[in-house]
């Protein structure tokens, strides 16, 4: 059904579209945004010009202002700040930084944070088109406007941009192209080896080189995304504790005793475990910043996530739902997931088990992975995954160097709900933490974490998060358990046993969470792209690549496997 009331195009998006069509669609249609140093500096520069205001200034007129005058005089100029205009006929909207009125002449003034570029016509095309769009809006409201001003704050210079026929035609043409691209529902292709991508804040979301590499087998990608995050989850598990906001800090109190604090800008998500609360100010501030609040049971079971509005990329979720209804596509994705999980299980055993792992076990898991690649039904695929898993956990104890843990797991094998030995208790807790991480990652990129392709939908189960975490169970969860035990980070006194159930103590959970976060922050060389990034960054890249596959940009989605 056609959209009878199409949204107005912001003039700023017209600038982005001329600069990079993919950037404009990601920002305007999909609602993606990621700050970097340039965007933060731009926001600071605009803070003053975004305040509405009016004043009259005396400005030295130029010879072009008074062509017949021998000596141009100073003259009063009216200045109106932060003027918002729109026109349904043009299909445009803009907040103009400054409108200057000099007698019968009206000009929009757009502020740029950088220095004036020394190029033909005094400015780059995207900026010229943006200020021309503002001029067209002024004309549509009856003001005579034949030029605009670009003010470059970095060099304190003004560049006049004449609205000649060529620029007006270009602006109208780009406006039509942007509307068409937005309505097509297809993300424009990424730029090819463009230097623009290097400083683009959306490069970690756009993944231009990675998409092109997987789609066209081009040259290896440049590392345009940061290797690691500078934000981390804040876990609060003290029963009865309250999280309060104090300025730019989150402060944790147990009654009147202060337990700790963390700067809000360094918090990626607030994790409340068990009987922990947060004030309304904390909720409001984190929701404003788009940082989720995750609610877990004291044992780590995911109870829910408090988040802001859903991600704007509706088109992605539509494709996810269509794919989930397509049995053949689900089977294809499920095969890739299971094969990657079995491959990573085999690698973990071979790397850490040494001579204690029989070659027949390694080969058995390899055969299970090969059979999984040929599975023709989901049930058959689950059978191959189960066969490989039995071989893997049948020799998992060989990875453990601490005697009490090793013997208990060897005796009990893999068990859960409730776990009957410390190693199974750690594995269950690690999988809960991993699923929480994937739930928030799915929401970040715009996927629905509750509708998967391998795990069947079930009330309250984050099926897609469980799908995506499968390949990372061995290399992120299991390996953290092995390292925490073998390095002595976790000991027998960190567990409590009641009625056949084994759980971590509060202190044990704190120690294990530290190990788990260290693992997610660890940088690894991506086996396909060849650059280093943390496991937490890998999760986001994987989720975005799945999105690209669902939207038809790349031909396959194969989760990361280690070598």
XYZ file of C-alpha atoms in Angstrom:
563
model
C 0.000 0.000 0.000
C 1.557 3.348 -1.022
C 2.543 5.790 1.693
C 0.046 8.667 1.297
C 1.948 10.878 3.710
C 5.651 10.300 3.022
C 8.025 11.736 5.622
C 9.822 14.961 4.857
C 13.493 14.606 3.993
C 15.813 16.480 6.385
C 18.213 18.707 4.468
C 21.008 17.226 6.592
C 20.205 13.775 5.172
C 20.485 15.204 1.672
C 24.046 16.171 2.573
C 24.697 12.595 3.808
C 23.137 11.084 0.673
C 25.370 13.083 -1.672
C 28.358 12.110 0.499
C 27.409 8.408 0.643
C 23.945 7.010 -0.247
C 24.426 4.015 2.070
C 25.226 6.300 5.020
C 22.018 8.305 4.486
C 19.787 5.213 4.329
C 21.445 3.670 7.399
C 20.897 6.870 9.368
C 17.532 8.049 8.112
C 15.683 4.817 7.298
C 17.329 2.280 9.614
C 17.846 4.697 12.505
C 21.513 3.785 12.977
C 23.878 6.173 14.703
C 27.261 5.770 16.333
C 29.188 8.716 17.747
C 32.874 9.268 17.154
C 35.238 12.159 17.822
C 34.047 14.055 14.733
C 30.331 13.769 15.542
C 30.904 14.744 19.172
C 32.937 17.798 18.124
C 30.229 18.719 15.611
C 27.559 18.477 18.311
C 29.595 20.770 20.579
C 30.039 23.315 17.780
C 26.300 23.252 17.082
C 25.263 23.585 20.718
C 25.301 27.390 20.507
C 23.754 27.762 17.047
C 20.901 25.408 17.949
C 19.627 27.877 20.585
C 16.814 29.985 19.122
C 17.518 33.713 19.131
C 17.259 37.029 17.317
C 19.614 39.974 17.095
C 20.661 42.812 14.821
C 24.361 43.200 13.991
C 26.326 45.745 12.050
C 28.265 44.056 9.297
C 30.672 45.503 6.751
C 28.944 45.232 3.427
C 30.895 43.843 0.456
C 31.147 45.342 -3.058
C 28.716 42.672 -4.278
C 26.175 43.917 -1.714
C 26.339 47.462 -3.093
C 27.610 47.259 -6.697
C 27.147 50.983 -7.315
C 28.709 52.252 -4.086
C 32.268 53.680 -4.050
C 32.820 52.621 -0.429
C 30.507 49.894 0.971
C 29.273 50.925 4.394
C 28.477 49.035 7.549
C 24.830 48.105 7.639
C 22.463 46.384 10.081
C 21.841 42.687 9.448
C 19.005 40.839 11.154
C 20.008 37.362 12.393
C 17.547 34.669 13.452
C 19.006 31.499 14.959
C 17.720 27.913 14.727
C 14.890 28.375 12.239
C 12.892 25.257 11.425
C 11.115 25.228 8.059
C 9.331 22.556 6.085
C 7.409 22.314 2.851
C 5.235 19.372 1.836
C 5.453 20.333 -1.819
C 9.232 20.100 -1.798
C 9.155 17.183 0.642
C 11.861 18.897 2.674
C 12.433 19.917 6.269
C 15.410 21.702 7.808
C 16.557 23.402 10.957
C 18.623 26.281 9.601
C 21.461 27.332 11.919
C 21.086 31.008 11.059
C 18.974 33.112 8.697
C 20.414 36.513 7.802
C 18.161 39.274 6.466
C 19.865 42.190 4.764
C 17.156 44.554 3.530
C 15.472 42.514 0.770
C 18.065 39.757 0.734
C 17.664 36.561 2.787
C 20.410 33.939 3.181
C 20.629 30.669 5.118
C 23.896 30.197 7.018
C 25.026 26.643 7.772
C 27.821 26.086 10.307
C 30.524 23.466 9.677
C 33.018 22.513 12.343
C 36.081 22.149 10.086
C 38.217 24.519 8.042
C 37.263 25.856 4.639
C 38.408 23.410 1.957
C 40.434 24.939 -0.845
C 38.466 23.412 -3.674
C 36.670 24.700 -6.733
C 33.507 26.611 -5.815
C 34.753 26.991 -2.236
C 33.051 23.954 -0.707
C 32.311 20.288 -1.316
C 29.161 19.250 -3.131
C 27.301 17.722 -0.110
C 27.537 20.994 1.854
C 26.533 23.074 -1.191
C 23.494 20.860 -1.783
C 22.468 21.075 1.893
C 22.557 24.875 2.025
C 20.776 25.023 -1.350
C 17.989 22.837 0.093
C 17.673 25.363 2.921
C 17.480 28.132 0.346
C 14.705 26.331 -1.533
C 12.732 26.150 1.703
C 13.147 29.892 2.250
C 11.979 30.531 -1.317
C 8.936 28.297 -0.837
C 7.979 30.454 2.150
C 8.127 33.590 0.011
C 11.601 34.931 0.814
C 13.908 36.079 -1.977
C 16.942 33.833 -1.670
C 19.561 33.466 -4.389
C 22.552 32.348 -2.311
C 23.557 30.875 1.025
C 26.553 30.969 3.340
C 28.706 28.110 4.628
C 30.491 29.202 7.804
C 33.570 27.112 8.612
C 34.187 27.451 12.335
C 37.631 25.794 12.151
C 39.042 28.665 10.081
C 36.400 31.303 10.895
C 35.634 31.817 7.208
C 32.389 32.344 5.308
C 31.899 30.953 1.799
C 29.037 32.235 -0.309
C 27.218 29.583 -2.359
C 25.182 30.974 -5.313
C 21.982 29.045 -6.005
C 22.439 28.851 -9.772
C 20.302 26.668 -12.026
C 22.861 23.876 -11.993
C 22.969 23.610 -8.180
C 19.184 23.851 -7.848
C 18.733 21.083 -10.438
C 21.314 18.924 -8.661
C 19.611 19.455 -5.285
C 16.185 18.529 -6.654
C 17.655 15.494 -8.442
C 19.392 14.192 -5.297
C 16.206 14.735 -3.310
C 14.329 12.498 -5.742
C 17.072 9.858 -5.674
C 17.041 9.788 -1.869
C 13.277 9.322 -1.802
C 13.529 6.511 -4.339
C 16.330 4.755 -2.427
C 14.424 5.016 0.848
C 11.285 3.605 -0.737
C 13.083 0.749 -2.478
C 13.788 -1.012 0.812
C 17.282 -1.969 -0.349
C 20.479 -0.731 1.242
C 22.699 0.967 -1.393
C 26.001 -0.848 -2.015
C 29.022 0.221 0.036
C 31.618 2.548 -1.418
C 34.662 0.842 -2.923
C 37.968 1.441 -1.096
C 36.802 4.956 -0.325
C 38.816 7.193 2.019
C 35.470 8.516 3.221
C 34.917 5.251 5.119
C 38.027 5.721 7.255
C 36.550 8.541 9.349
C 32.902 7.554 9.027
C 31.324 6.910 12.431
C 28.974 4.335 10.891
C 31.758 2.184 9.396
C 31.444 -0.414 12.231
C 27.735 -0.689 11.402
C 28.009 -0.371 7.621
C 30.920 -2.873 7.344
C 31.703 -1.645 3.789
C 34.861 -3.655 3.151
C 33.615 -6.775 4.931
C 30.354 -6.792 2.954
C 32.165 -6.310 -0.335
C 34.752 -8.976 0.574
C 32.083 -11.594 1.368
C 29.920 -10.625 -1.611
C 32.499 -10.094 -4.356
C 35.616 -11.793 -2.941
C 37.448 -8.467 -3.256
C 40.611 -7.342 -1.519
C 40.909 -8.018 2.252
C 38.999 -5.490 4.408
C 40.639 -2.566 6.140
C 40.016 -2.432 9.873
C 37.532 0.408 10.038
C 35.917 -0.643 13.307
C 37.573 -0.237 16.717
C 39.209 -3.372 18.064
C 37.452 -3.147 21.415
C 34.749 -1.320 23.275
C 35.542 1.249 25.910
C 32.308 0.504 27.724
C 31.525 -2.482 29.930
C 28.523 -4.015 31.709
C 27.953 -2.969 35.307
C 26.909 -6.057 37.301
C 25.120 -5.561 40.624
C 24.352 -8.707 42.609
C 24.370 -7.594 46.264
C 20.894 -8.554 47.649
C 18.954 -5.426 48.577
C 21.334 -3.062 46.777
C 20.085 0.057 44.987
C 21.646 1.803 41.983
C 21.343 5.590 42.054
C 22.371 8.369 39.682
C 24.726 11.010 40.992
C 25.695 13.452 38.249
C 27.466 11.447 35.568
C 27.945 8.460 37.884
C 26.006 5.310 38.689
C 26.491 4.674 42.404
C 25.608 1.367 44.118
C 24.379 1.503 47.724
C 23.490 -1.186 50.228
C 21.187 0.872 52.442
C 23.457 3.836 53.306
C 26.742 2.096 52.579
C 28.326 2.955 49.252
C 29.533 -0.208 47.492
C 30.947 1.276 44.309
C 30.464 3.632 41.378
C 31.039 3.783 37.628
C 30.872 6.616 35.125
C 27.736 6.365 33.007
C 29.613 6.905 29.764
C 31.686 3.788 30.532
C 28.621 1.590 31.152
C 27.424 -0.489 28.178
C 24.525 -2.072 30.084
C 23.312 -2.298 33.687
C 22.872 -5.900 34.858
C 20.676 -6.307 37.950
C 20.979 -9.790 39.455
C 18.328 -10.969 41.905
C 16.860 -8.605 44.501
C 18.529 -5.412 43.237
C 16.759 -2.203 42.282
C 17.538 1.057 40.497
C 16.012 4.501 40.873
C 13.734 6.126 38.317
C 16.521 8.588 37.465
C 18.804 5.689 36.527
C 16.169 4.139 34.263
C 15.427 7.471 32.590
C 19.086 8.308 31.958
C 20.057 4.868 30.614
C 16.989 4.682 28.374
C 17.801 8.146 27.052
C 21.300 6.965 26.176
C 20.073 3.699 24.631
C 21.802 1.551 27.257
C 19.745 -1.526 28.263
C 18.977 -2.607 31.808
C 19.136 -6.399 32.047
C 17.265 -8.249 34.787
C 18.659 -11.645 35.855
C 17.802 -14.029 38.644
C 20.467 -14.339 41.335
C 21.620 -17.493 39.546
C 21.983 -15.695 36.214
C 18.694 -16.705 34.539
C 17.508 -14.029 32.099
C 14.238 -12.510 33.347
C 13.937 -9.564 30.964
C 15.462 -6.486 29.423
C 14.348 -2.888 29.900
C 15.181 -0.970 26.770
C 14.049 2.109 24.875
C 12.027 2.113 21.684
C 12.554 -0.850 19.335
C 15.246 -0.491 16.688
C 14.026 1.501 13.683
C 15.134 -1.106 11.145
C 11.700 -2.675 10.609
C 12.746 -4.002 7.218
C 15.363 -6.234 8.836
C 12.851 -7.780 11.233
C 10.432 -8.357 8.356
C 13.134 -10.330 6.537
C 13.927 -12.211 9.747
C 10.279 -13.239 10.115
C 10.033 -14.258 6.440
C 13.178 -16.367 6.752
C 11.899 -18.029 9.936
C 8.840 -19.189 7.943
C 11.033 -20.665 5.195
C 12.033 -24.197 6.245
C 14.762 -24.516 3.600
C 16.449 -21.251 4.618
C 16.193 -22.141 8.308
C 17.881 -25.484 7.643
C 20.657 -23.763 5.686
C 21.393 -21.331 8.535
C 21.084 -24.082 11.151
C 23.660 -26.201 9.293
C 26.174 -23.336 9.374
C 25.530 -22.824 13.092
C 25.965 -26.498 14.063
C 29.004 -27.037 11.867
C 30.709 -23.997 13.424
C 29.909 -25.165 16.948
C 31.261 -28.681 16.323
C 34.370 -27.268 14.638
C 35.103 -25.002 17.602
C 34.512 -27.876 20.060
C 37.026 -30.008 18.163
C 39.594 -27.205 18.128
C 39.222 -26.566 21.881
C 39.755 -30.261 22.683
C 42.741 -30.568 20.368
C 44.400 -27.388 21.659
C 43.950 -27.992 25.364
C 43.573 -31.744 25.771
C 46.930 -32.827 24.387
C 47.577 -36.546 24.292
C 44.667 -37.273 26.592
C 42.200 -36.756 23.760
C 42.024 -39.852 21.525
C 42.322 -39.192 17.832
C 39.107 -41.172 17.379
C 37.272 -38.478 19.393
C 38.679 -35.661 17.252
C 37.770 -37.563 14.089
C 34.326 -38.412 15.469
C 33.514 -34.722 15.992
C 34.871 -33.937 12.540
C 32.617 -36.598 11.022
C 29.636 -35.213 12.955
C 30.362 -31.762 11.475
C 30.647 -33.198 7.968
C 27.367 -35.088 8.422
C 25.731 -31.897 9.734
C 26.649 -30.155 6.477
C 24.571 -32.741 4.603
C 21.624 -32.941 7.035
C 18.283 -32.720 5.257
C 16.080 -32.028 8.282
C 16.444 -30.064 11.503
C 15.882 -33.257 13.533
C 18.716 -35.017 11.695
C 20.896 -31.990 12.316
C 20.142 -32.109 16.039
C 21.162 -35.765 16.022
C 24.572 -34.940 14.537
C 25.004 -32.080 17.010
C 24.151 -34.470 19.858
C 26.638 -37.083 18.635
C 29.421 -34.525 18.460
C 28.443 -33.060 21.834
C 28.599 -36.462 23.556
C 32.130 -37.005 22.251
C 33.125 -33.468 23.290
C 31.784 -33.572 26.843
C 32.873 -37.206 27.184
C 36.470 -35.942 27.167
C 35.930 -32.406 28.540
C 37.369 -33.437 31.916
C 40.738 -33.929 30.219
C 40.953 -30.132 29.826
C 40.779 -29.593 33.609
C 43.980 -29.579 35.665
C 42.493 -29.230 39.163
C 41.815 -32.597 40.711
C 38.517 -32.127 42.603
C 36.803 -30.517 39.624
C 38.100 -33.024 37.117
C 36.995 -36.127 39.018
C 33.523 -34.788 39.764
C 32.862 -33.861 36.120
C 34.317 -37.139 34.867
C 31.894 -38.954 37.141
C 28.820 -36.861 36.499
C 29.253 -35.898 32.826
C 27.311 -32.954 31.398
C 24.172 -32.242 33.421
C 22.007 -29.223 34.236
C 18.789 -27.997 35.842
C 20.118 -28.288 38.441
C 23.836 -28.782 37.889
C 25.134 -31.556 40.157
C 28.825 -30.648 40.276
C 30.897 -27.430 40.242
C 32.002 -27.676 36.603
C 28.425 -28.059 35.387
C 27.437 -25.174 37.656
C 30.064 -22.994 36.002
C 29.079 -24.119 32.493
C 25.399 -23.316 33.109
C 26.243 -19.893 34.536
C 28.607 -19.155 31.634
C 25.931 -20.077 29.068
C 23.438 -17.794 30.843
C 25.888 -14.897 30.666
C 26.605 -15.648 27.008
C 22.906 -15.709 26.096
C 22.409 -12.368 27.909
C 25.239 -10.873 25.876
C 23.698 -12.132 22.640
C 20.228 -10.870 23.546
C 21.562 -7.331 23.908
C 23.674 -7.695 20.743
C 20.625 -8.788 18.716
C 18.630 -5.829 19.996
C 21.495 -3.461 19.226
C 21.580 -4.393 15.537
C 17.786 -4.536 15.146
C 17.161 -8.308 15.206
C 14.403 -9.930 17.249
C 16.284 -12.115 19.762
C 13.235 -14.304 20.358
C 12.769 -15.693 16.845
C 15.511 -18.059 15.729
C 16.155 -20.440 12.852
C 17.568 -23.478 14.686
C 16.058 -23.229 18.161
C 12.288 -23.418 17.875
C 10.309 -20.441 19.198
C 9.145 -20.962 22.751
C 7.562 -18.528 25.181
C 10.262 -16.491 26.880
C 13.159 -18.228 25.107
C 15.570 -15.998 23.160
C 15.858 -18.462 20.282
C 17.945 -16.292 17.947
C 20.355 -15.392 20.764
C 20.724 -19.124 21.458
C 21.318 -19.764 17.735
C 24.046 -17.166 17.478
C 25.808 -18.153 20.690
C 26.190 -21.814 19.656
C 29.486 -21.310 17.828
C 30.826 -19.314 20.786
C 29.950 -21.755 23.570
C 33.301 -23.593 23.246
C 35.527 -20.590 22.613
C 33.958 -18.086 25.030
C 32.013 -19.975 27.715
C 33.746 -23.381 27.964
C 37.222 -21.897 27.604
C 36.473 -19.379 30.387
C 35.424 -22.235 32.687
C 38.583 -24.194 31.873
C 40.832 -21.187 32.421
C 39.135 -20.101 35.661
C 39.620 -23.598 37.141
C 43.108 -24.281 35.829
C 44.435 -20.854 36.878
C 42.947 -21.192 40.367
C 40.633 -18.197 39.868
C 37.784 -20.383 41.127
C 38.213 -22.871 43.977
C 36.077 -25.463 45.780
C 35.072 -22.915 48.447
C 33.349 -20.773 45.781
C 30.443 -23.230 45.541
C 27.538 -24.200 47.741
C 25.794 -27.585 47.512
C 22.216 -28.125 48.633
C 20.008 -31.155 47.971
C 22.111 -32.341 45.040
C 22.329 -28.931 43.409
C 25.605 -27.005 43.082
C 25.718 -23.232 42.680
C 28.271 -20.453 42.900
C 28.452 -18.337 46.032
C 28.183 -14.559 45.682
C 31.968 -14.316 45.832
C 32.346 -17.137 43.313
C 29.980 -15.415 40.886
C 31.948 -12.202 41.233
C 35.194 -14.017 40.428
C 33.718 -15.825 37.456
C 32.133 -12.676 36.017
C 35.566 -11.068 36.118
C 37.002 -14.001 34.132
C 34.092 -13.940 31.692
C 34.484 -10.212 31.003
C 38.225 -10.669 30.497
C 37.467 -13.308 27.895
C 35.018 -11.090 25.997
C 37.540 -8.236 26.051
C 40.311 -10.458 24.726
C 41.381 -9.551 21.196
C 41.697 -12.243 18.555
C 42.609 -12.233 14.881
C 39.447 -12.678 12.863
C 40.032 -15.794 10.724
C 38.289 -14.346 7.652
C 39.047 -10.621 7.798
C 42.546 -10.915 9.259
C 42.427 -8.025 11.753
C 42.265 -8.004 15.540
C 39.145 -7.273 17.560
C 37.668 -8.328 20.871
C 35.192 -11.175 21.186
C 32.518 -8.645 22.149
C 33.180 -6.807 18.850
C 33.120 -10.165 17.049
C 29.586 -10.738 18.385
C 28.402 -7.451 16.905
C 30.100 -8.123 13.569
C 28.521 -11.607 13.441
C 25.051 -10.217 14.140
C 25.472 -7.529 11.501
C 26.687 -10.084 8.944
C 23.592 -12.194 9.658
C 21.564 -9.036 9.005
C 23.351 -8.536 5.686
C 22.571 -12.149 4.757
C 18.895 -11.791 5.655
C 18.682 -8.601 3.572
C 20.319 -10.343 0.622
C 23.560 -8.371 0.593
C 25.887 -11.348 1.073
C 25.346 -14.921 -0.164
C 26.120 -16.832 3.046
C 26.321 -16.466 6.800
C 28.979 -18.643 8.378
C 29.735 -18.077 12.083
C 33.321 -17.605 13.146
C 35.419 -20.706 13.634
C 38.866 -20.890 15.183
C 41.824 -22.713 13.696
